[in-house]
Amino acid sequence: MTTNSELIWGASFFSGSLAQLIARFSGLPSVVLLLALGLFVGQAGLDLVQPEALGQGLEPLVGLLVSLVLFDGGLKLRLAGRELQRTVIQLVLVRGVLGLVGGAALAHELAGLGWPLAWVFGAIALATGPTVISPMVRQMRLLPGLAQVLEAEGLILEPAAAVLALLLLQLALGALPDWPAVAELLLLRLGGGALLGALTGGLLVLLLERLPADSDGLRLQLVLGVLFLLVAGTQMLLPEGGFPAAVMAGVVVGLRLEQQATQLDELIFQLAQLAITVLFPLLAADVSWGELSPLGWGGVACVLCLMLYRWLVVQVAGLGIGSLAWREKLMLSWVAPRGIVTAAVASLFALQLDAAGVSGGGSLKGLVFLTILLSVGLQGFSAPWLAQRLGLVQVEAPSEAALDAASGLTAGLEQQPGGEQIGALKAAE
């Protein structure tokens, strides 16, 4: 067992980078490999890495790195066209209601969770995080509109799910009196976080506009400093409100500062990928088979039914949207993997339940991690194949080298006997 914190971080970085390397050369989904290597070096495998040895410092670090991923997603969230915006809004609203109810019911009936914790699971399971969605849609080259819908859904629902799950946990522990109190605090924390994020994003735009054009390094440092201070400060004022603040700050910067935001995109994207590379194996290493085995086939049935239940949710959400054909709806129905925020929230809640002497914390954590394992594994391997079969993959444009070679070949043919006929045909075209 590795207890030295430097070795734990080193093993996590190496596992993540190795998974990305294998994914690059093999074409396998990177998120699946990140998860698999995390399990292999963690408690479910060789037991070389135990994240709990990092102590309480792990939780805030995970929160800051996840906020970086969310900011990166918000920076790119430019939903052009009312039809696309309407699709995202309908999907988020319908899934927020039906997904919560359906997830709670399945967790109670099939996995055996009591109703208070079943509602908590239903809220946690709403989060389809960009930490998993973004690498997946990029690797399988999904059509831009469909990819934007999936990424926007994750960006909006992941912060909302984290806040809602925390409030429902407080309701289960008796810290909140009833559901109206949950709804009131949900609106306060989401709205307050979004407002603080918008104001901070506007301030950040003013600062970035005054920097010289050749200040990429300073621009990146300023963005990270402001972002992390925003998230940490918002978390103190509005627990779990830092995530919606990070998304909104990214959206404001991306919309108000398009040219410089484009220059920032690649830098922020690389840092976000680094965060995913280290965090996914680290949190996967925290999974043990002992937490999964008590759930039995009921837990597996719960997760599989939850994955199939999304088809019904997407059908309802797609009513009245003519731009979504059955192919797009089928793809949206299948791609809903859970990611880092889901794992982090489940681990934190299990600790809080154990500290409060409430039974069921281990079962809740086990069911959440089973959801992550099955959704990432099954959808990670099958989604690229399904996208190809449905014709929802972008066709790669020919490279400049290929175009130059083709141009040179045509010019060479024109110089051959009979080449004047080719030139005449080209002129006619």
Short mmCIF file of C-alpha atoms in Angstrom, two decimals:
data_model
loop_
_atom_site.label_atom_id
_atom_site.label_comp_id
_atom_site.label_asym_id
_atom_site.label_seq_id
_atom_site.Cartn_x
_atom_site.Cartn_y
_atom_site.Cartn_z
CA MET A 1 0.00 0.00 0.00
CA THR A 2 1.29 3.42 -0.94
CA THR A 3 0.83 5.88 1.95
CA ASN A 4 3.36 8.52 0.88
CA SER A 5 1.40 11.40 -0.65
CA GLU A 6 4.06 12.11 -3.31
CA LEU A 7 3.93 8.50 -4.47
CA ILE A 8 0.14 8.56 -4.56
CA TRP A 9 0.11 11.63 -6.80
CA GLY A 10 2.95 10.24 -8.88
CA ALA A 11 1.17 6.92 -9.41
CA SER A 12 -2.05 8.74 -10.32
CA PHE A 13 -0.32 10.98 -12.87
CA PHE A 14 1.52 8.03 -14.38
CA SER A 15 -1.63 5.87 -14.57
CA GLY A 16 -3.55 8.67 -16.25
CA SER A 17 -0.81 9.50 -18.75
CA LEU A 18 -0.36 5.80 -19.54
CA ALA A 19 -4.09 5.48 -20.18
CA GLN A 20 -4.00 8.48 -22.54
CA LEU A 21 -0.98 7.01 -24.36
CA ILE A 22 -2.69 3.65 -24.84
CA ALA A 23 -5.86 5.40 -26.01
CA ARG A 24 -3.90 7.41 -28.59
CA PHE A 25 -2.24 4.36 -30.18
CA SER A 26 -5.07 1.84 -29.76
CA GLY A 27 -8.09 4.02 -30.53
CA LEU A 28 -9.82 2.75 -27.37
CA PRO A 29 -11.92 5.27 -25.40
CA SER A 30 -9.62 7.20 -23.06
CA VAL A 31 -12.23 7.48 -20.28
CA VAL A 32 -12.56 3.70 -20.14
CA LEU A 33 -8.80 3.26 -19.87
CA LEU A 34 -8.51 5.97 -17.21
CA LEU A 35 -11.15 4.18 -15.17
CA ALA A 36 -9.62 0.73 -15.73
CA LEU A 37 -6.11 1.75 -14.72
CA GLY A 38 -7.45 3.55 -11.67
CA LEU A 39 -9.20 0.36 -10.58
CA PHE A 40 -6.08 -1.68 -11.30
CA VAL A 41 -3.76 0.36 -9.07
CA GLY A 42 -6.40 1.02 -6.41
CA GLN A 43 -8.28 -0.94 -3.79
CA ALA A 44 -10.07 -3.08 -6.36
CA GLY A 45 -6.75 -4.22 -7.88
CA LEU A 46 -3.17 -4.12 -6.67
CA ASP A 47 -4.01 -1.83 -3.72
CA LEU A 48 -0.99 0.36 -4.47
CA VAL A 49 -2.88 3.66 -4.14
CA GLN A 50 -5.37 4.55 -1.41
CA PRO A 51 -6.66 8.11 -1.89
CA GLU A 52 -7.96 8.40 1.68
CA ALA A 53 -4.32 8.56 2.81
CA LEU A 54 -4.21 12.06 1.31
CA GLY A 55 -6.50 13.26 4.08
CA GLN A 56 -8.84 16.26 4.00
CA GLY A 57 -6.69 18.16 1.51
CA LEU A 58 -7.95 15.98 -1.34
CA GLU A 59 -11.51 17.33 -1.32
CA PRO A 60 -10.74 21.03 -1.93
CA LEU A 61 -8.12 20.15 -4.53
CA VAL A 62 -10.62 17.99 -6.40
CA GLY A 63 -13.13 20.83 -6.25
CA LEU A 64 -10.69 23.35 -7.72
CA LEU A 65 -9.57 21.03 -10.52
CA VAL A 66 -13.17 20.15 -11.39
CA SER A 67 -14.00 23.87 -11.49
CA LEU A 68 -11.22 24.24 -14.07
CA VAL A 69 -12.91 21.60 -16.25
CA LEU A 70 -16.27 23.34 -15.85
CA PHE A 71 -14.75 26.75 -16.71
CA ASP A 72 -13.22 25.21 -19.83
CA GLY A 73 -16.62 23.88 -20.83
CA GLY A 74 -18.30 27.23 -20.18
CA LEU A 75 -15.64 28.98 -22.25
CA LYS A 76 -16.65 26.88 -25.27
CA LEU A 77 -20.40 26.99 -24.61
CA ARG A 78 -21.55 29.13 -27.50
CA LEU A 79 -24.97 27.73 -28.37
CA ALA A 80 -25.74 29.40 -31.69
CA GLY A 81 -29.35 29.20 -32.87
CA ARG A 82 -32.63 29.17 -30.99
CA GLU A 83 -33.39 25.57 -31.93
CA LEU A 84 -30.18 24.33 -30.30
CA GLN A 85 -30.82 26.46 -27.21
CA ARG A 86 -34.37 25.17 -26.97
CA THR A 87 -33.17 21.57 -27.26
CA VAL A 88 -30.72 22.02 -24.38
CA ILE A 89 -33.26 23.81 -22.15
CA GLN A 90 -35.97 21.19 -22.71
CA LEU A 91 -33.56 18.30 -22.14
CA VAL A 92 -32.22 19.82 -18.91
CA LEU A 93 -35.64 20.67 -17.48
CA VAL A 94 -37.30 17.37 -18.37
CA ARG A 95 -34.35 15.29 -17.24
CA GLY A 96 -34.03 17.30 -14.05
CA VAL A 97 -37.57 16.27 -13.04
CA LEU A 98 -38.03 12.82 -14.58
CA GLY A 99 -34.42 11.81 -13.98
CA LEU A 100 -34.62 12.62 -10.27
CA VAL A 101 -37.89 10.74 -9.77
CA GLY A 102 -36.89 7.76 -11.90
CA GLY A 103 -33.43 7.43 -10.38
CA ALA A 104 -34.81 7.53 -6.85
CA ALA A 105 -37.52 4.98 -7.62
CA LEU A 106 -35.08 2.54 -9.25
CA ALA A 107 -32.59 2.89 -6.38
CA HIS A 108 -35.32 2.17 -3.85
CA GLU A 109 -37.04 -0.71 -5.66
CA LEU A 110 -34.06 -2.51 -7.22
CA ALA A 111 -31.01 -1.56 -5.13
CA GLY A 112 -32.80 -1.50 -1.78
CA LEU A 113 -31.88 2.02 -0.66
CA GLY A 114 -34.24 3.71 1.78
CA TRP A 115 -36.23 6.60 0.35
CA PRO A 116 -34.12 9.40 1.90
CA LEU A 117 -30.90 8.02 0.40
CA ALA A 118 -32.68 6.98 -2.80
CA TRP A 119 -33.54 10.64 -3.42
CA VAL A 120 -29.90 11.54 -2.82
CA PHE A 121 -28.83 8.94 -5.39
CA GLY A 122 -31.40 10.24 -7.89
CA ALA A 123 -29.87 13.71 -7.60
CA ILE A 124 -26.27 12.49 -7.87
CA ALA A 125 -27.13 10.39 -10.94
CA LEU A 126 -28.38 13.49 -12.78
CA ALA A 127 -24.79 14.62 -13.35
CA THR A 128 -23.44 13.60 -16.74
CA GLY A 129 -20.15 15.37 -16.35
CA PRO A 130 -18.06 17.12 -19.01
CA THR A 131 -15.05 15.33 -17.52
CA VAL A 132 -16.32 12.23 -19.34
CA ILE A 133 -18.57 13.62 -22.06
CA SER A 134 -16.04 16.01 -23.61
CA PRO A 135 -13.25 13.45 -24.19
CA MET A 136 -15.80 10.96 -25.50
CA VAL A 137 -17.46 13.22 -28.10
CA ARG A 138 -14.08 14.52 -29.29
CA GLN A 139 -12.62 11.07 -29.71
CA MET A 140 -15.57 9.74 -31.73
CA ARG A 141 -15.88 13.04 -33.72
CA LEU A 142 -19.60 13.44 -33.05
CA LEU A 143 -21.47 15.99 -35.16
CA PRO A 144 -21.02 19.49 -33.66
CA GLY A 145 -24.68 20.19 -32.85
CA LEU A 146 -25.19 16.87 -31.09
CA ALA A 147 -21.89 17.20 -29.25
CA GLN A 148 -22.89 20.67 -28.05
CA VAL A 149 -26.18 19.36 -26.67
CA LEU A 150 -24.44 16.60 -24.70
CA GLU A 151 -21.72 18.91 -23.36
CA ALA A 152 -24.20 21.66 -22.46
CA GLU A 153 -26.41 19.16 -20.63
CA GLY A 154 -23.45 18.06 -18.52
CA LEU A 155 -22.29 21.62 -17.84
CA ILE A 156 -25.72 22.67 -16.57
CA LEU A 157 -26.82 19.54 -14.74
CA GLU A 158 -23.51 18.68 -13.06
CA PRO A 159 -23.42 21.79 -10.82
CA ALA A 160 -27.18 21.62 -10.26
CA ALA A 161 -26.99 17.93 -9.32
CA ALA A 162 -24.18 18.57 -6.83
CA VAL A 163 -26.14 21.33 -5.06
CA LEU A 164 -29.40 19.35 -5.08
CA ALA A 165 -27.73 16.18 -3.79
CA LEU A 166 -26.13 18.10 -0.89
CA LEU A 167 -29.49 19.62 0.08
CA LEU A 168 -31.25 16.25 -0.11
CA LEU A 169 -28.51 14.76 2.07
CA GLN A 170 -29.16 17.51 4.63
CA LEU A 171 -32.87 16.68 4.40
CA ALA A 172 -32.08 13.00 5.05
CA LEU A 173 -29.92 13.95 8.05
CA GLY A 174 -32.63 16.20 9.47
CA ALA A 175 -30.71 19.44 8.92
CA LEU A 176 -33.51 20.74 6.64
CA PRO A 177 -37.19 20.54 7.56
CA ASP A 178 -38.95 19.79 4.27
CA TRP A 179 -38.89 19.89 0.47
CA PRO A 180 -39.88 23.59 0.18
CA ALA A 181 -36.73 24.45 2.13
CA VAL A 182 -34.74 22.32 -0.31
CA ALA A 183 -36.25 24.15 -3.31
CA GLU A 184 -35.60 27.57 -1.74
CA LEU A 185 -31.95 26.84 -0.97
CA LEU A 186 -31.46 25.22 -4.40
CA LEU A 187 -32.56 28.38 -6.19
CA LEU A 188 -30.50 30.54 -3.82
CA ARG A 189 -27.27 28.59 -4.28
CA LEU A 190 -27.60 28.05 -8.02
CA GLY A 191 -28.72 31.62 -8.68
CA GLY A 192 -26.22 33.11 -6.26
CA GLY A 193 -23.36 31.06 -7.67
CA ALA A 194 -24.31 31.96 -11.25
CA LEU A 195 -24.58 35.66 -10.35
CA LEU A 196 -21.17 35.72 -8.64
CA GLY A 197 -19.71 33.85 -11.62
CA ALA A 198 -21.19 36.32 -14.12
CA LEU A 199 -19.90 39.34 -12.18
CA THR A 200 -16.45 37.81 -11.80
CA GLY A 201 -16.39 36.82 -15.46
CA GLY A 202 -17.18 40.40 -16.43
CA LEU A 203 -14.38 41.70 -14.20
CA LEU A 204 -12.00 39.16 -15.70
CA VAL A 205 -12.89 40.35 -19.20
CA LEU A 206 -12.01 43.93 -18.25
CA LEU A 207 -8.64 42.81 -16.91
CA LEU A 208 -7.82 40.61 -19.91
CA GLU A 209 -8.69 43.38 -22.38
CA ARG A 210 -5.98 45.57 -20.88
CA LEU A 211 -3.20 43.02 -21.24
CA PRO A 212 -0.83 43.18 -24.25
CA ALA A 213 -1.46 40.68 -27.02
CA ASP A 214 1.77 38.77 -26.27
CA SER A 215 0.89 38.10 -22.61
CA ASP A 216 -0.46 34.55 -22.94
CA GLY A 217 1.40 33.31 -19.88
CA LEU A 218 0.23 36.16 -17.67
CA ARG A 219 -3.28 35.87 -19.09
CA LEU A 220 -3.44 32.20 -18.11
CA GLN A 221 -2.12 32.89 -14.61
CA LEU A 222 -4.67 35.65 -14.12
CA VAL A 223 -7.53 33.44 -15.27
CA LEU A 224 -6.53 30.61 -12.92
CA GLY A 225 -6.03 32.96 -9.98
CA VAL A 226 -9.41 34.64 -10.41
CA LEU A 227 -11.19 31.34 -11.08
CA PHE A 228 -9.83 29.53 -8.02
CA LEU A 229 -10.50 32.52 -5.76
CA LEU A 230 -14.04 32.73 -7.15
CA VAL A 231 -14.74 29.05 -6.52
CA ALA A 232 -13.21 29.01 -3.04
CA GLY A 233 -15.01 32.19 -1.98
CA THR A 234 -18.35 31.05 -3.37
CA GLN A 235 -18.03 27.68 -1.64
CA MET A 236 -17.65 29.49 1.68
CA LEU A 237 -20.74 31.64 1.10
CA LEU A 238 -22.90 29.11 -0.77
CA PRO A 239 -21.85 25.45 -0.28
CA GLU A 240 -21.51 23.73 -3.69
CA GLY A 241 -22.24 27.08 -5.36
CA GLY A 242 -18.69 27.25 -6.70
CA PHE A 243 -19.48 24.89 -9.59
CA PRO A 244 -22.26 27.00 -11.18
CA ALA A 245 -20.05 30.04 -10.58
CA ALA A 246 -17.20 28.44 -12.56
CA VAL A 247 -19.50 27.56 -15.48
CA MET A 248 -21.04 31.03 -15.64
CA ALA A 249 -17.66 32.76 -15.44
CA GLY A 250 -16.48 30.69 -18.40
CA VAL A 251 -19.63 31.49 -20.39
CA VAL A 252 -19.24 35.25 -19.82
CA VAL A 253 -15.55 35.24 -20.77
CA GLY A 254 -16.24 33.14 -23.87
CA LEU A 255 -19.06 35.39 -25.08
CA ARG A 256 -17.56 38.77 -24.23
CA LEU A 257 -14.01 38.10 -25.29
CA GLU A 258 -14.23 35.82 -28.29
CA GLN A 259 -10.82 36.53 -29.85
CA GLN A 260 -8.82 36.28 -26.63
CA ALA A 261 -11.04 33.45 -25.40
CA THR A 262 -10.06 31.56 -28.51
CA GLN A 263 -6.41 32.09 -27.61
CA LEU A 264 -7.15 30.87 -24.07
CA ASP A 265 -9.11 27.83 -25.26
CA GLU A 266 -6.10 25.66 -26.00
CA LEU A 267 -4.23 26.57 -22.81
CA ILE A 268 -7.25 26.02 -20.56
CA PHE A 269 -8.17 22.87 -22.48
CA GLN A 270 -4.74 21.33 -21.91
CA LEU A 271 -4.91 22.08 -18.19
CA ALA A 272 -8.45 20.67 -18.01
CA GLN A 273 -7.28 17.49 -19.73
CA LEU A 274 -4.44 17.23 -17.21
CA ALA A 275 -6.97 17.53 -14.38
CA ILE A 276 -9.08 14.75 -15.89
CA THR A 277 -5.99 12.60 -16.45
CA VAL A 278 -4.98 12.67 -12.78
CA LEU A 279 -8.36 12.85 -11.03
CA PHE A 280 -10.17 10.02 -12.79
CA PRO A 281 -7.66 7.28 -11.86
CA LEU A 282 -7.26 8.74 -8.37
CA LEU A 283 -10.98 8.60 -7.58
CA ALA A 284 -11.40 5.23 -9.29
CA ALA A 285 -8.66 3.88 -7.03
CA ASP A 286 -10.97 4.55 -4.08
CA VAL A 287 -13.45 1.90 -5.26
CA SER A 288 -13.36 -1.48 -3.55
CA TRP A 289 -15.22 -4.63 -4.54
CA GLY A 290 -16.43 -4.86 -0.94
CA GLU A 291 -18.57 -1.76 -1.50
CA LEU A 292 -20.03 -3.14 -4.73
CA SER A 293 -20.68 -6.78 -3.81
CA PRO A 294 -23.47 -6.21 -1.21
CA LEU A 295 -25.58 -4.56 -3.92
CA GLY A 296 -25.71 -7.83 -5.87
CA TRP A 297 -27.70 -8.12 -9.06
CA GLY A 298 -30.20 -5.60 -7.75
CA GLY A 299 -27.58 -2.87 -8.06
CA VAL A 300 -26.65 -3.96 -11.58
CA ALA A 301 -30.33 -4.07 -12.58
CA CYS A 302 -30.83 -0.58 -11.12
CA VAL A 303 -28.01 0.90 -13.19
CA LEU A 304 -29.01 -0.86 -16.40
CA CYS A 305 -32.64 0.22 -16.01
CA LEU A 306 -31.46 3.76 -15.30
CA MET A 307 -29.51 3.74 -18.56
CA LEU A 308 -32.54 2.47 -20.49
CA TYR A 309 -34.87 4.89 -18.68
CA ARG A 310 -32.99 7.77 -20.26
CA TRP A 311 -34.51 6.79 -23.62
CA LEU A 312 -37.98 7.65 -22.26
CA VAL A 313 -36.68 10.91 -20.79
CA VAL A 314 -35.13 11.96 -24.11
CA GLN A 315 -38.33 11.10 -26.02
CA VAL A 316 -40.33 13.36 -23.72
CA ALA A 317 -37.69 16.10 -23.87
CA GLY A 318 -37.66 15.93 -27.68
CA LEU A 319 -41.39 16.60 -28.11
CA GLY A 320 -41.95 19.56 -30.38
CA ILE A 321 -38.32 19.77 -31.53
CA GLY A 322 -38.30 19.07 -35.24
CA SER A 323 -34.53 19.24 -35.61
CA LEU A 324 -34.05 16.05 -33.57
CA ALA A 325 -34.52 13.00 -35.80
CA TRP A 326 -34.77 9.51 -34.36
CA ARG A 327 -31.04 8.97 -34.91
CA GLU A 328 -30.12 11.98 -32.79
CA LYS A 329 -32.60 10.97 -30.10
CA LEU A 330 -31.21 7.45 -29.99
CA MET A 331 -27.67 8.77 -29.61
CA LEU A 332 -28.70 11.21 -26.89
CA SER A 333 -30.51 8.39 -25.14
CA TRP A 334 -27.44 6.18 -24.97
CA VAL A 335 -24.64 8.60 -24.09
CA ALA A 336 -24.88 9.58 -20.41
CA PRO A 337 -21.72 8.49 -18.57
CA ARG A 338 -21.06 9.75 -15.04
CA GLY A 339 -17.73 11.27 -14.08
CA ILE A 340 -15.49 12.86 -11.47
CA VAL A 341 -18.02 15.09 -9.69
CA THR A 342 -20.34 12.12 -9.24
CA ALA A 343 -17.54 10.08 -7.68
CA ALA A 344 -16.31 12.92 -5.47
CA VAL A 345 -19.80 13.77 -4.20
CA ALA A 346 -20.55 10.11 -3.41
CA SER A 347 -17.30 9.66 -1.48
CA LEU A 348 -17.92 12.83 0.55
CA PHE A 349 -21.52 11.92 1.33
CA ALA A 350 -20.56 8.43 2.49
CA LEU A 351 -18.14 9.95 4.99
CA GLN A 352 -20.79 12.38 6.26
CA LEU A 353 -23.36 9.62 6.67
CA ASP A 354 -20.90 7.44 8.58
CA ALA A 355 -19.95 10.38 10.83
CA ALA A 356 -23.64 11.02 11.55
CA GLY A 357 -24.21 7.34 12.38
CA VAL A 358 -26.66 6.85 9.48
CA SER A 359 -26.51 3.43 7.87
CA GLY A 360 -26.50 3.09 4.11
CA GLY A 361 -23.59 5.38 3.26
CA GLY A 362 -21.54 2.49 1.89
CA SER A 363 -24.45 1.25 -0.21
CA LEU A 364 -25.02 4.75 -1.63
CA LYS A 365 -21.35 5.11 -2.55
CA GLY A 366 -21.24 1.60 -4.00
CA LEU A 367 -24.31 2.22 -6.17
CA VAL A 368 -22.89 5.51 -7.45
CA PHE A 369 -19.55 3.93 -8.35
CA LEU A 370 -21.36 1.00 -9.98
CA THR A 371 -23.22 3.58 -12.07
CA ILE A 372 -19.92 5.14 -13.08
CA LEU A 373 -18.32 1.78 -13.91
CA LEU A 374 -21.18 0.48 -16.03
CA SER A 375 -22.05 3.75 -17.78
CA VAL A 376 -18.45 4.60 -18.66
CA GLY A 377 -17.59 1.03 -19.62
CA LEU A 378 -20.65 0.14 -21.70
CA GLN A 379 -21.19 3.52 -23.31
CA GLY A 380 -17.50 4.28 -23.73
CA PHE A 381 -16.99 1.18 -25.87
CA SER A 382 -20.32 1.17 -27.72
CA ALA A 383 -20.95 4.89 -28.37
CA PRO A 384 -18.32 5.28 -31.16
CA TRP A 385 -19.71 2.22 -32.96
CA LEU A 386 -23.29 3.49 -32.58
CA ALA A 387 -22.37 6.95 -33.85
CA GLN A 388 -20.74 5.39 -36.93
CA ARG A 389 -23.76 3.18 -37.62
CA LEU A 390 -26.17 6.11 -37.29
CA GLY A 391 -24.08 8.38 -39.53
CA LEU A 392 -23.54 10.98 -36.80
CA VAL A 393 -19.76 11.25 -37.17
CA GLN A 394 -18.01 14.18 -38.81
CA VAL A 395 -16.32 13.45 -42.12
CA GLU A 396 -12.68 14.48 -41.88
CA ALA A 397 -11.76 17.27 -44.29
CA PRO A 398 -8.73 16.60 -46.48
CA SER A 399 -5.52 17.99 -45.05
CA GLU A 400 -3.60 20.84 -46.68
CA ALA A 401 -0.85 18.43 -47.64
CA ALA A 402 -3.34 16.19 -49.40
CA LEU A 403 -4.84 19.16 -51.25
CA ASP A 404 -1.37 20.35 -52.31
CA ALA A 405 -0.51 16.86 -53.53
CA ALA A 406 -3.75 16.64 -55.49
CA SER A 407 -3.11 20.06 -57.01
CA GLY A 408 0.39 19.05 -58.00
CA LEU A 409 -0.89 15.81 -59.52
CA THR A 410 -3.47 17.70 -61.60
CA ALA A 411 -0.85 20.20 -62.78
CA GLY A 412 1.41 17.32 -63.77
CA LEU A 413 -1.36 15.67 -65.76
CA GLU A 414 -2.04 18.90 -67.61
CA GLN A 415 1.55 18.91 -68.83
CA GLN A 416 1.21 15.39 -70.25
CA PRO A 417 -0.11 14.68 -73.73
CA GLY A 418 -3.81 15.26 -73.65
CA GLY A 419 -3.43 17.42 -70.59
CA GLU A 420 -5.00 20.35 -72.38
CA GLN A 421 -8.28 18.42 -72.23
CA ILE A 422 -8.03 18.25 -68.45
CA GLY A 423 -7.29 21.97 -68.32
CA ALA A 424 -10.32 22.65 -70.48
CA LEU A 425 -12.50 20.55 -68.20
CA LYS A 426 -11.21 22.46 -65.16
CA ALA A 427 -11.93 25.77 -66.86
CA ALA A 428 -15.44 24.59 -67.67
CA GLU A 429 -15.98 23.66 -64.02
#
